[in-house]
Amino acid sequence: MNAIITASELASELAGENPPVLLDIRWQLSTAKATGEPAFDGRAEYVAGHVPGAVFVDLDAELAGHAGSGRGRHPLPDLADLGSALRAAGVSADRAVVVYDGGQGWAAARAWWLLRWAGHPAVRVLDGGLATWEGPLETGVVTPEPGTFTPAPGATGLLDADGAAALARSGLLLDARAAERYRGDVEPIDRVGGHIPGAVSAPTTENVGPDGRFRPAEELAGRFEALGATGDPGQVGVYCGSGVSGAHEVLALAVAGIDAQLYVGSWSEWSADESRPVATGPDPQ
C-alpha cells in the first residue's frame, strides 16, 4: 500500500463500499506560551469544518505521552491509552485508515508513523492535507462506532538515544529540523542548539513543493541518495525536535521507497541530557 493518497483518490474511496476510517490530526508547533499569543486549537478548527466523516484525534493528548523526565516533548504514549483513543476514533485492524492535517503534513505523519509502529497494516496520509480537499466540509463532531484495534508494537523501526548515536556513526542519521537549528544558530525551544554528532542536515520542508504535496518519488529518492541513503535495511534514521517533523521525513523516505527508523525523543530528549555531546555548525561532526 502506498504511504500517501490524493484527495481525488480519497473521495473515491469514501464513496465506495468499504470506506477508510478518516482521522483529522490538525496541530501546530507553537511557541504561544512564550509569546503570549493564543494557542492553536486543532479541535476548534475541526469543529468549524472537516472532511465529512472525519474524527478528530489530539496529537498532544492522544498521540504522545506526558513530557518530562528527559523523555522529550512528544514521547510515545502509553499503549493502553493509545489503544483506547484509537478505538474511540473508530480504528480497527481490518479497516484502512487515512489521516490528514491542516496542510503542513507533520501531524498527519506522526499519526501515520505511530499507527504503523503500533501494528496497523493499512495507513495512508492525505497528500497536501485538508487544503487539497475540494468537496464540501462537515461541521460539528463525528462520533463513530467504536473500533477494535489493539496496539502491538514492533512493526516499524524505533530508535532510542543510544541507537541514534550509533546510527550516526555506522549508517545515516538525518536531522529533519530547519538548518539554522541544526547548526545551532538559533534554538527557540530546547535547552541548547546544535545537532547529534554525525547527523546530516536534511530539513523535511525540502521534501514538499510549494503546494505542500510531496515531491515525486524519484526526486525524493535522488535527494536521499545524495545525502547518503543506500536503501540497506536498518541503515537510515531520522530525528527532529520532538518526533513530529521527523515522522514527516520518515514518510518522505517511505514515498521514496526507503525504510527508516525514528528517534522519537529527538533533540528535545537528547539536549535535555547534559552528558550527551552536542555538535554545532554545518559539519556533521
Short mmCIF file of C-alpha atoms in Angstrom, two decimals:
data_model
loop_
_atom_site.label_atom_id
_atom_site.label_comp_id
_atom_site.label_asym_id
_atom_site.label_seq_id
_atom_site.Cartn_x
_atom_site.Cartn_y
_atom_site.Cartn_z
CA MET A 1 0.00 0.00 0.00
CA ASN A 2 1.21 3.49 -0.85
CA ALA A 3 2.03 5.73 2.10
CA ILE A 4 0.10 8.68 0.68
CA ILE A 5 -3.25 9.20 -1.05
CA THR A 6 -4.54 12.08 -3.18
CA ALA A 7 -7.74 13.97 -2.43
CA SER A 8 -9.44 12.57 -5.53
CA GLU A 9 -8.48 9.03 -4.56
CA LEU A 10 -9.78 9.63 -1.05
CA ALA A 11 -13.10 10.97 -2.35
CA SER A 12 -13.49 7.85 -4.47
CA GLU A 13 -12.73 5.52 -1.56
CA LEU A 14 -15.08 7.37 0.80
CA ALA A 15 -17.88 6.84 -1.72
CA GLY A 16 -17.09 3.12 -2.01
CA GLU A 17 -18.43 0.09 -0.21
CA ASN A 18 -15.60 -0.10 2.34
CA PRO A 19 -14.51 3.47 3.11
CA PRO A 20 -11.44 4.06 5.26
CA VAL A 21 -11.57 5.41 8.78
CA LEU A 22 -10.70 9.10 8.46
CA LEU A 23 -8.75 10.89 11.21
CA ASP A 24 -8.26 14.67 11.47
CA ILE A 25 -4.95 15.45 13.22
CA ARG A 26 -4.81 19.24 12.99
CA TRP A 27 -1.97 20.58 15.14
CA GLN A 28 0.74 23.21 15.03
CA LEU A 29 4.11 23.52 16.72
CA SER A 30 3.55 26.61 18.81
CA THR A 31 5.60 28.94 21.00
CA ALA A 32 2.41 30.71 22.11
CA LYS A 33 3.20 30.30 25.80
CA ALA A 34 6.45 32.19 25.35
CA THR A 35 4.97 34.95 23.20
CA GLY A 36 1.63 35.34 24.94
CA GLU A 37 -0.30 34.54 21.77
CA PRO A 38 -3.41 32.33 21.81
CA ALA A 39 -2.51 28.67 21.37
CA PHE A 40 -3.62 26.88 18.20
CA ASP A 41 -6.82 24.93 18.85
CA GLY A 42 -6.99 21.98 16.48
CA ARG A 43 -10.26 20.71 17.92
CA ALA A 44 -11.96 24.06 17.31
CA GLU A 45 -10.65 24.09 13.74
CA TYR A 46 -12.04 20.58 13.28
CA VAL A 47 -15.47 21.50 14.62
CA ALA A 48 -15.61 24.51 12.27
CA GLY A 49 -15.09 22.30 9.22
CA HIS A 50 -13.63 18.89 8.35
CA VAL A 51 -13.77 16.24 5.65
CA PRO A 52 -17.14 14.51 6.09
CA GLY A 53 -16.91 11.57 8.46
CA ALA A 54 -13.53 12.51 9.92
CA VAL A 55 -12.89 12.06 13.64
CA PHE A 56 -10.59 14.45 15.49
CA VAL A 57 -7.57 12.99 17.29
CA ASP A 58 -5.47 15.23 19.54
CA LEU A 59 -1.74 14.82 18.86
CA ASP A 60 -0.57 16.20 22.20
CA ALA A 61 -3.13 14.37 24.33
CA GLU A 62 -3.59 11.09 22.45
CA LEU A 63 -0.63 10.53 20.12
CA ALA A 64 2.06 11.36 22.69
CA GLY A 65 2.77 10.61 26.32
CA HIS A 66 3.41 13.11 29.08
CA ALA A 67 6.54 15.16 28.54
CA GLY A 68 9.12 15.41 31.27
CA SER A 69 11.80 13.38 32.99
CA GLY A 70 14.08 13.82 29.99
CA ARG A 71 11.75 11.92 27.61
CA GLY A 72 11.30 14.77 25.16
CA ARG A 73 8.24 16.87 24.35
CA HIS A 74 6.29 14.15 22.48
CA PRO A 75 7.31 10.74 23.87
CA LEU A 76 5.49 7.57 22.94
CA PRO A 77 2.05 7.32 24.55
CA ASP A 78 1.08 4.61 26.99
CA LEU A 79 -0.09 1.64 24.91
CA ALA A 80 -3.36 1.22 26.80
CA ASP A 81 -4.16 4.92 26.40
CA LEU A 82 -3.28 4.83 22.72
CA GLY A 83 -5.45 1.80 22.10
CA SER A 84 -8.40 3.39 23.88
CA ALA A 85 -8.04 6.62 21.89
CA LEU A 86 -7.80 4.81 18.56
CA ARG A 87 -10.73 2.53 19.27
CA ALA A 88 -12.80 5.55 20.30
CA ALA A 89 -11.91 7.09 16.94
CA GLY A 90 -13.26 4.01 15.17
CA VAL A 91 -9.96 2.36 14.28
CA SER A 92 -9.91 -1.41 13.64
CA ALA A 93 -7.09 -3.55 12.25
CA ASP A 94 -9.20 -4.84 9.36
CA ARG A 95 -10.18 -1.42 8.03
CA ALA A 96 -7.86 1.03 6.26
CA VAL A 97 -7.08 4.39 7.88
CA VAL A 98 -6.41 7.75 6.22
CA VAL A 99 -5.03 10.63 8.28
CA TYR A 100 -4.79 14.31 7.38
CA ASP A 101 -3.97 17.64 8.98
CA GLY A 102 -4.23 21.29 8.04
CA GLY A 103 -1.69 21.00 5.26
CA GLN A 104 1.81 21.02 6.75
CA GLY A 105 1.76 17.25 6.98
CA TRP A 106 3.79 16.89 10.17
CA ALA A 107 0.93 15.94 12.50
CA ALA A 108 -0.62 13.54 9.99
CA ALA A 109 2.79 11.91 9.53
CA ARG A 110 3.13 11.46 13.30
CA ALA A 111 -0.24 9.66 13.33
CA TRP A 112 0.79 7.57 10.30
CA TRP A 113 4.09 6.56 11.91
CA LEU A 114 2.52 5.83 15.29
CA LEU A 115 -0.23 3.65 13.80
CA ARG A 116 2.34 1.70 11.79
CA TRP A 117 4.59 1.31 14.84
CA ALA A 118 1.55 0.07 16.77
CA GLY A 119 0.94 -2.59 14.13
CA HIS A 120 -1.82 -1.23 11.92
CA PRO A 121 -1.35 -2.70 8.42
CA ALA A 122 -3.03 -0.06 6.24
CA VAL A 123 -2.44 3.62 6.96
CA ARG A 124 -2.04 6.48 4.47
CA VAL A 125 -1.64 10.25 4.65
CA LEU A 126 -3.72 12.67 2.57
CA ASP A 127 -1.02 14.32 0.48
CA GLY A 128 -1.21 18.10 0.97
CA GLY A 129 -3.75 17.82 3.77
CA LEU A 130 -7.12 19.50 4.09
CA ALA A 131 -6.13 22.25 1.66
CA THR A 132 -6.31 19.77 -1.22
CA TRP A 133 -9.85 18.59 -0.40
CA GLU A 134 -12.26 20.00 -2.99
CA GLY A 135 -15.51 18.56 -1.65
CA PRO A 136 -17.86 20.01 0.95
CA LEU A 137 -16.87 20.24 4.59
CA GLU A 138 -18.83 18.96 7.56
CA THR A 139 -19.15 20.87 10.84
CA GLY A 140 -19.61 19.65 14.38
CA VAL A 141 -18.32 16.44 15.97
CA VAL A 142 -18.44 12.95 14.47
CA THR A 143 -18.96 10.10 16.95
CA PRO A 144 -18.08 6.82 15.20
CA GLU A 145 -18.84 3.25 16.08
CA PRO A 146 -16.00 2.08 18.37
CA GLY A 147 -13.20 0.18 16.70
CA THR A 148 -11.39 -2.94 17.84
CA PHE A 149 -7.73 -2.08 17.24
CA THR A 150 -5.21 -3.22 19.86
CA PRO A 151 -1.66 -1.86 19.54
CA ALA A 152 1.06 -4.45 19.01
CA PRO A 153 4.34 -2.51 18.65
CA GLY A 154 7.30 -3.60 16.59
CA ALA A 155 6.10 -3.28 13.02
CA THR A 156 8.35 -0.34 12.23
CA GLY A 157 11.73 0.96 13.36
CA LEU A 158 12.16 2.83 16.63
CA LEU A 159 15.40 4.38 17.85
CA ASP A 160 16.41 5.44 21.35
CA ALA A 161 19.19 7.93 22.11
CA ASP A 162 21.96 5.32 22.11
CA GLY A 163 20.64 3.81 18.88
CA ALA A 164 20.56 7.21 17.22
CA ALA A 165 24.13 7.95 18.31
CA ALA A 166 25.33 4.61 16.95
CA LEU A 167 23.49 5.01 13.65
CA ALA A 168 25.06 8.45 13.16
CA ARG A 169 28.40 6.60 13.03
CA SER A 170 27.51 3.34 11.30
CA GLY A 171 24.78 4.43 8.87
CA LEU A 172 22.87 7.63 8.14
CA LEU A 173 21.09 9.75 10.77
CA LEU A 174 19.09 12.62 9.26
CA ASP A 175 18.17 15.77 11.18
CA ALA A 176 14.77 16.93 9.88
CA ARG A 177 14.78 20.34 11.60
CA ALA A 178 15.49 23.68 9.96
CA ALA A 179 19.16 24.10 9.04
CA GLU A 180 19.67 27.00 11.44
CA ARG A 181 18.58 24.84 14.37
CA TYR A 182 20.86 22.02 13.19
CA ARG A 183 23.79 24.44 13.09
CA GLY A 184 22.90 25.85 16.49
CA ASP A 185 22.46 29.40 15.17
CA VAL A 186 19.11 29.61 16.95
CA GLU A 187 17.18 27.38 19.33
CA PRO A 188 13.71 28.70 20.17
CA ILE A 189 12.52 25.73 22.22
CA ASP A 190 15.16 23.39 23.63
CA ARG A 191 17.93 23.86 26.18
CA VAL A 192 20.74 24.19 23.68
CA GLY A 193 21.15 24.40 19.91
CA GLY A 194 23.12 22.11 17.62
CA HIS A 195 22.84 18.51 16.49
CA ILE A 196 23.73 14.92 17.34
CA PRO A 197 27.36 14.38 16.30
CA GLY A 198 27.49 12.65 12.93
CA ALA A 199 23.94 13.55 11.94
CA VAL A 200 23.33 15.06 8.50
CA SER A 201 21.11 18.10 7.99
CA ALA A 202 18.04 17.29 5.87
CA PRO A 203 15.17 19.73 6.56
CA THR A 204 11.87 17.97 5.92
CA THR A 205 10.44 21.18 4.47
CA GLU A 206 12.53 20.44 1.37
CA ASN A 207 10.60 17.21 0.74
CA VAL A 208 7.48 19.05 -0.39
CA GLY A 209 6.64 21.52 -3.12
CA PRO A 210 5.06 24.99 -2.70
CA ASP A 211 1.60 23.39 -2.56
CA GLY A 212 2.54 21.21 0.43
CA ARG A 213 2.42 17.99 -1.57
CA PHE A 214 5.37 15.61 -1.57
CA ARG A 215 7.82 15.90 -4.41
CA PRO A 216 7.81 12.98 -6.89
CA ALA A 217 9.18 9.69 -5.54
CA GLU A 218 12.10 9.70 -7.97
CA GLU A 219 13.09 13.20 -6.89
CA LEU A 220 12.91 12.28 -3.21
CA ALA A 221 14.95 9.13 -3.82
CA GLY A 222 17.62 11.23 -5.52
CA ARG A 223 17.71 13.66 -2.63
CA PHE A 224 18.15 10.97 0.00
CA GLU A 225 20.71 9.07 -2.04
CA ALA A 226 22.73 12.29 -2.34
CA LEU A 227 22.59 12.59 1.45
CA GLY A 228 23.99 9.06 1.82
CA ALA A 229 20.97 6.74 1.96
CA THR A 230 21.78 3.33 0.50
CA GLY A 231 18.44 1.62 0.97
CA ASP A 232 20.01 -1.07 3.16
CA PRO A 233 17.64 -2.17 5.96
CA GLY A 234 18.22 -0.52 9.31
CA GLN A 235 20.77 1.96 7.96
CA VAL A 236 18.69 5.17 7.92
CA GLY A 237 17.32 7.00 10.94
CA VAL A 238 15.63 10.36 11.47
CA TYR A 239 15.16 12.76 14.35
CA CYS A 240 13.81 16.28 14.73
CA GLY A 241 12.81 18.40 17.72
CA SER A 242 10.30 16.05 19.32
CA GLY A 243 9.37 13.25 16.93
CA VAL A 244 6.78 15.08 14.81
CA SER A 245 8.53 16.67 11.81
CA GLY A 246 10.90 13.68 11.91
CA ALA A 247 7.93 11.41 11.24
CA HIS A 248 7.23 13.54 8.17
CA GLU A 249 10.75 12.81 6.92
CA VAL A 250 10.26 9.08 7.58
CA LEU A 251 7.10 9.37 5.46
CA ALA A 252 9.04 11.12 2.68
CA LEU A 253 11.60 8.33 2.79
CA ALA A 254 8.78 5.78 2.51
CA VAL A 255 7.44 7.61 -0.55
CA ALA A 256 10.95 7.30 -1.98
CA GLY A 257 10.99 3.57 -1.24
CA ILE A 258 13.44 3.78 1.68
CA ASP A 259 12.70 2.31 5.11
CA ALA A 260 13.80 4.49 8.03
CA GLN A 261 13.73 4.43 11.82
CA LEU A 262 12.56 7.31 14.00
CA TYR A 263 14.22 8.59 17.17
CA VAL A 264 11.03 9.71 18.89
CA GLY A 265 12.71 11.53 21.79
CA SER A 266 14.70 13.54 19.24
CA TRP A 267 16.54 16.75 20.10
CA SER A 268 14.23 17.63 23.00
CA GLU A 269 15.32 14.43 24.76
CA TRP A 270 18.95 14.45 23.61
CA SER A 271 19.63 18.08 24.56
CA ALA A 272 17.99 17.69 27.98
CA ASP A 273 20.72 15.21 28.94
CA GLU A 274 23.82 17.28 29.67
CA SER A 275 26.00 14.18 29.34
CA ARG A 276 25.17 13.88 25.62
CA PRO A 277 27.63 15.53 23.20
CA VAL A 278 26.43 18.40 21.01
CA ALA A 279 27.87 19.40 17.65
CA THR A 280 27.36 22.84 16.10
CA GLY A 281 27.93 24.39 12.70
CA PRO A 282 27.25 22.96 9.25
CA ASP A 283 29.59 19.97 9.55
CA PRO A 284 28.03 16.72 10.84
CA GLN A 285 30.90 16.16 13.30
#
